[in-house]
XYZ file of C-alpha atoms in Angstrom:
299
model
C 0.000 0.000 0.000
C 1.341 3.423 -0.966
C 1.374 6.500 1.232
C 0.098 9.768 -0.237
C 1.456 12.702 1.775
C -0.478 15.958 1.861
C 1.094 18.996 3.517
C -1.642 20.889 5.363
C 0.406 23.639 7.088
C 1.082 26.998 5.422
C 4.739 26.785 6.442
C 5.088 23.195 5.268
C 6.228 22.013 8.711
C 6.830 18.235 8.738
C 4.937 17.814 12.014
C 1.724 19.040 10.341
C 1.768 16.510 7.485
C -1.387 14.420 6.975
C -0.757 10.908 5.661
C -3.535 9.347 3.564
C -3.284 5.630 2.859
C -4.429 4.865 -0.675
C -3.575 2.827 -3.759
C -3.116 3.691 -7.445
C -6.368 1.856 -8.193
C -8.282 4.014 -5.725
C -6.733 7.160 -7.201
C -7.806 6.114 -10.692
C -11.311 5.372 -9.457
C -11.512 8.788 -7.772
C -10.317 10.439 -10.970
C -12.864 8.494 -13.017
C -15.692 9.607 -10.743
C -14.577 13.209 -11.102
C -14.535 13.003 -14.907
C -17.566 10.804 -15.545
C -21.092 12.165 -15.710
C -22.999 10.974 -12.645
C -26.349 12.766 -13.089
C -27.841 10.822 -16.003
C -30.894 11.692 -18.103
C -33.817 9.278 -17.879
C -34.262 7.888 -21.403
C -37.799 6.719 -22.265
C -38.232 3.496 -24.242
C -40.407 5.374 -26.745
C -37.352 7.241 -28.039
C -36.285 4.150 -29.966
C -39.661 4.080 -31.736
C -38.900 7.494 -33.250
C -35.722 6.104 -34.789
C -37.468 2.923 -35.968
C -40.245 4.806 -37.776
C -37.812 7.279 -39.301
C -35.466 4.478 -40.392
C -38.189 2.539 -42.214
C -39.684 5.582 -43.903
C -36.310 7.020 -44.942
C -35.175 3.804 -46.604
C -38.537 3.441 -48.372
C -38.567 6.940 -49.795
C -34.847 6.720 -50.657
C -35.632 3.719 -52.872
C -38.298 5.704 -54.711
C -36.028 8.729 -55.058
C -33.171 6.619 -56.465
C -35.531 5.453 -59.203
C -36.754 8.959 -60.031
C -33.208 10.342 -60.081
C -32.164 7.635 -62.537
C -35.035 8.652 -64.847
C -34.298 12.389 -64.776
C -33.081 14.009 -67.995
C -32.045 17.324 -66.438
C -28.322 18.004 -66.111
C -26.674 20.433 -63.692
C -23.004 21.211 -64.161
C -19.902 21.830 -62.100
C -17.282 24.232 -63.455
C -13.829 25.471 -62.563
C -13.134 29.189 -62.962
C -9.381 29.530 -63.081
C -7.828 32.725 -64.376
C -7.263 32.688 -68.131
C -3.635 32.165 -69.213
C -1.696 35.400 -69.608
C 0.882 36.059 -72.287
C 3.042 37.867 -69.769
C 2.056 36.352 -66.415
C 5.170 37.694 -64.690
C 4.220 41.337 -65.201
C 0.401 41.170 -65.166
C -1.994 40.032 -62.443
C -4.616 37.367 -63.273
C -7.630 38.777 -65.068
C -10.860 37.294 -66.365
C -11.559 33.692 -65.264
C -12.003 30.987 -67.838
C -14.824 28.537 -67.090
C -14.293 24.877 -67.838
C -16.867 22.147 -67.361
C -15.902 19.461 -64.851
C -18.961 17.215 -64.964
C -22.735 17.222 -65.204
C -25.420 15.121 -63.514
C -29.011 15.266 -62.348
C -29.319 17.383 -59.221
C -31.944 14.920 -58.002
C -29.192 12.443 -57.048
C -28.523 14.467 -53.913
C -31.944 13.619 -52.461
C -31.722 9.815 -52.190
C -28.146 10.079 -50.934
C -28.875 12.344 -47.954
C -32.121 10.475 -47.250
C -30.154 7.196 -47.193
C -27.584 8.700 -44.822
C -30.425 9.642 -42.493
C -31.805 6.110 -42.640
C -28.369 4.654 -41.884
C -28.035 6.916 -38.841
C -31.388 5.799 -37.449
C -30.472 2.169 -38.144
C -27.194 2.618 -36.246
C -29.089 4.109 -33.296
C -31.193 0.934 -33.241
C -28.395 -1.550 -33.910
C -26.010 0.064 -31.420
C -28.852 0.763 -29.015
C -26.784 0.462 -25.839
C -24.232 3.008 -27.082
C -27.017 5.321 -28.264
C -28.788 5.237 -24.898
C -25.451 5.610 -23.083
C -24.730 8.878 -24.884
C -28.288 10.234 -24.709
C -28.249 9.718 -20.941
C -25.064 11.814 -20.896
C -26.315 14.729 -23.056
C -24.674 13.603 -26.285
C -25.518 11.953 -29.599
C -22.440 11.350 -31.797
C -24.575 9.335 -34.241
C -26.599 12.417 -35.112
C -23.615 14.714 -35.525
C -21.751 12.252 -37.748
C -24.731 11.888 -40.073
C -25.448 15.621 -40.162
C -21.836 16.330 -41.137
C -22.468 14.589 -44.451
C -26.218 14.861 -45.059
C -26.621 18.520 -44.075
C -23.543 19.419 -46.115
C -24.954 17.669 -49.198
C -28.273 19.427 -48.686
C -26.515 22.801 -48.511
C -24.601 22.052 -51.726
C -27.869 21.098 -53.424
C -29.478 24.357 -52.302
C -26.414 26.275 -53.513
C -26.700 24.735 -56.969
C -30.369 25.683 -57.129
C -29.271 29.218 -56.203
C -26.873 29.297 -59.148
C -23.517 28.295 -57.658
C -21.654 26.253 -60.274
C -18.003 26.653 -59.248
C -16.803 23.318 -57.865
C -14.455 25.048 -55.432
C -17.241 27.187 -53.954
C -19.444 24.110 -53.641
C -16.622 22.287 -51.862
C -16.185 25.290 -49.556
C -19.908 25.289 -48.738
C -19.763 21.543 -48.016
C -16.756 21.879 -45.696
C -18.073 24.958 -43.870
C -21.414 23.252 -43.251
C -19.634 20.170 -41.907
C -17.567 22.482 -39.688
C -20.760 24.012 -38.269
C -22.018 20.535 -37.406
C -18.758 19.472 -35.782
C -18.670 22.639 -33.687
C -22.135 21.698 -32.435
C -20.811 18.237 -31.586
C -17.853 19.825 -29.793
C -20.221 21.934 -27.697
C -21.928 18.737 -26.530
C -18.645 16.983 -25.762
C -17.183 19.911 -23.820
C -20.353 20.794 -21.905
C -22.074 17.458 -21.264
C -20.715 17.166 -17.718
C -21.204 20.862 -16.950
C -24.869 20.569 -17.960
C -25.358 17.405 -15.889
C -23.744 18.970 -12.817
C -25.518 22.318 -13.182
C -22.356 24.312 -13.927
C -21.991 27.177 -16.462
C -21.289 26.071 -20.021
C -18.635 27.215 -22.490
C -20.465 28.537 -25.575
C -17.356 29.362 -27.603
C -17.875 26.573 -30.161
C -21.500 27.600 -30.635
C -20.587 31.231 -31.286
C -17.789 30.273 -33.690
C -20.165 28.079 -35.678
C -22.172 31.135 -36.698
C -19.269 32.544 -38.732
C -19.186 29.443 -40.929
C -22.985 29.142 -41.015
C -23.625 32.711 -42.127
C -20.807 32.547 -44.680
C -22.481 29.670 -46.513
C -25.858 31.402 -46.580
C -24.262 34.680 -47.688
C -22.750 32.907 -50.696
C -26.026 31.158 -51.503
C -28.242 34.237 -51.278
C -25.687 36.364 -53.125
C -25.782 33.995 -56.105
C -29.545 33.630 -55.874
C -29.909 37.419 -55.881
C -27.880 37.627 -59.076
C -30.105 34.982 -60.686
C -33.210 36.913 -59.680
C -31.758 40.103 -61.180
C -31.083 38.228 -64.404
C -34.675 37.019 -64.728
C -37.589 35.424 -62.908
C -36.914 32.135 -61.153
C -39.160 29.065 -60.872
C -41.455 29.144 -57.865
C -40.042 25.919 -56.437
C -36.567 27.465 -56.159
C -38.014 30.406 -54.213
C -39.732 27.907 -51.913
C -36.501 25.965 -51.392
C -34.489 29.098 -50.597
C -36.953 30.482 -48.053
C -38.276 27.292 -46.457
C -34.895 25.594 -46.118
C -33.315 28.710 -44.611
C -36.094 28.874 -42.006
C -35.917 25.145 -41.259
C -32.146 25.299 -41.007
C -32.423 28.183 -38.572
C -34.845 26.088 -36.523
C -32.039 23.623 -35.768
C -30.027 26.428 -34.191
C -33.070 27.582 -32.206
C -33.745 24.087 -30.838
C -30.059 23.588 -30.024
C -29.988 26.902 -28.143
C -33.150 26.105 -26.176
C -31.927 22.586 -25.435
C -28.552 23.664 -24.098
C -29.758 26.840 -22.405
C -32.346 24.519 -20.787
C -35.321 26.639 -21.774
C -38.752 24.925 -21.946
C -40.064 23.028 -23.801
C -36.587 21.719 -24.693
C -34.957 22.045 -21.270
C -34.851 18.253 -21.121
C -32.131 16.845 -23.418
C -34.366 13.980 -24.557
C -37.062 16.460 -25.637
C -34.474 18.181 -27.794
C -33.402 14.829 -29.252
C -36.982 14.054 -30.260
C -37.281 17.488 -31.854
C -34.084 16.930 -33.846
C -35.372 13.583 -35.147
C -38.661 15.124 -36.303
C -37.101 18.289 -37.738
C -34.358 16.385 -39.553
C -36.885 13.991 -41.057
C -39.201 16.823 -42.079
C -36.513 19.068 -43.613
C -34.878 16.257 -45.627
C -38.199 14.951 -46.890
C -39.410 18.420 -47.808
C -36.259 19.351 -49.731
C -36.188 16.017 -51.562
C -39.770 16.174 -52.795
C -39.900 19.903 -53.551
C -36.772 19.428 -55.652
C -38.233 16.366 -57.350
C -41.536 18.067 -58.165
C -39.886 21.271 -59.347
C -37.214 19.660 -61.515
C -39.619 17.229 -63.178
C -42.092 20.003 -63.856
C -39.655 22.641 -65.114
C -36.746 20.719 -66.619
C-alpha cells in the first residue's frame, strides 16, 4: 500500500503533514468519478420508436427517389473558374476567369443520398442501441452529428446549386463549412455534457464560432440567388426551397440553443433529441420532394 502525503500547514512544517493511505487503483477510481457524468438523463423506451419509424420511412422513400433520379433528364453542371492564361504572367496580375466544365449530372441524385444517410443513422441508433442510450443519458448523440456532417452538407450544396452556384471550389467550400458548423455543435456537446449534468456554467465558444461558418455559406447562396433573380424570374419551387430551407435550417439552431440553455419546452435533453429527429426527417423529406416536383415540372 502506498502513502500519499499531503502537507496541510502553510509553512510546510513536517509535524503538520497528513498521511492518507491509498492505492493507485483508488486514485484512478476517484479520478474516473470526477470526470464521468454521474447525473444521467432518464431515457424513455419510446425514443427508440422514433428512430425505428424514421429508419423505415427514410429507406422506403430513398428507394423511390433513387428510381426517379435515374429517370431524370435534367443536367446540372460543375465548373472550374481559373484565371485565363496570360501572355506575360510575370508582369500582369490574373484577369478574367475561364470557365471549364468538370462534370454534369441530375441534381436529383442528392436527395436519395442524404435520405439514405439519415436512414443509416437511425439504423445505427437501433443496432447500437446500448451506445445510443449511453450517450443520450449523458447529453450527447455522436450518431446524429456524424450523419449531419455529411447529409446537411450535401443538402446545402444542393441548395447552392439551385441558387446558381456552379463553381466546384465554392461548392466544396460550402460543403466543408457546413460540416464544420455541425462538428462545432458536436464539440459543444462533448465539452459541456458534464457541466450541464452537474448544473455548472457552459462554455459557448464553439456555438458562437459556428455562426461565422454558417452565415458565410448562406451569404454565398443568397448572393448567387440574388444575381439569378436580377437576371430574370426564377421558378417558384426554387423560391420555396431558398426560403423554407433557410427557415428550417435556422430552426435547428433555435432548438439547439433552447436545449442547451435549458429553456422549456426543450430544457430536457431527450425532448431536444426528439425534436431533432422530427425536424431532420421533415426538412430532408421536404427538400427532396420539392426538388423532385420542381425539376420534373420545369426541366
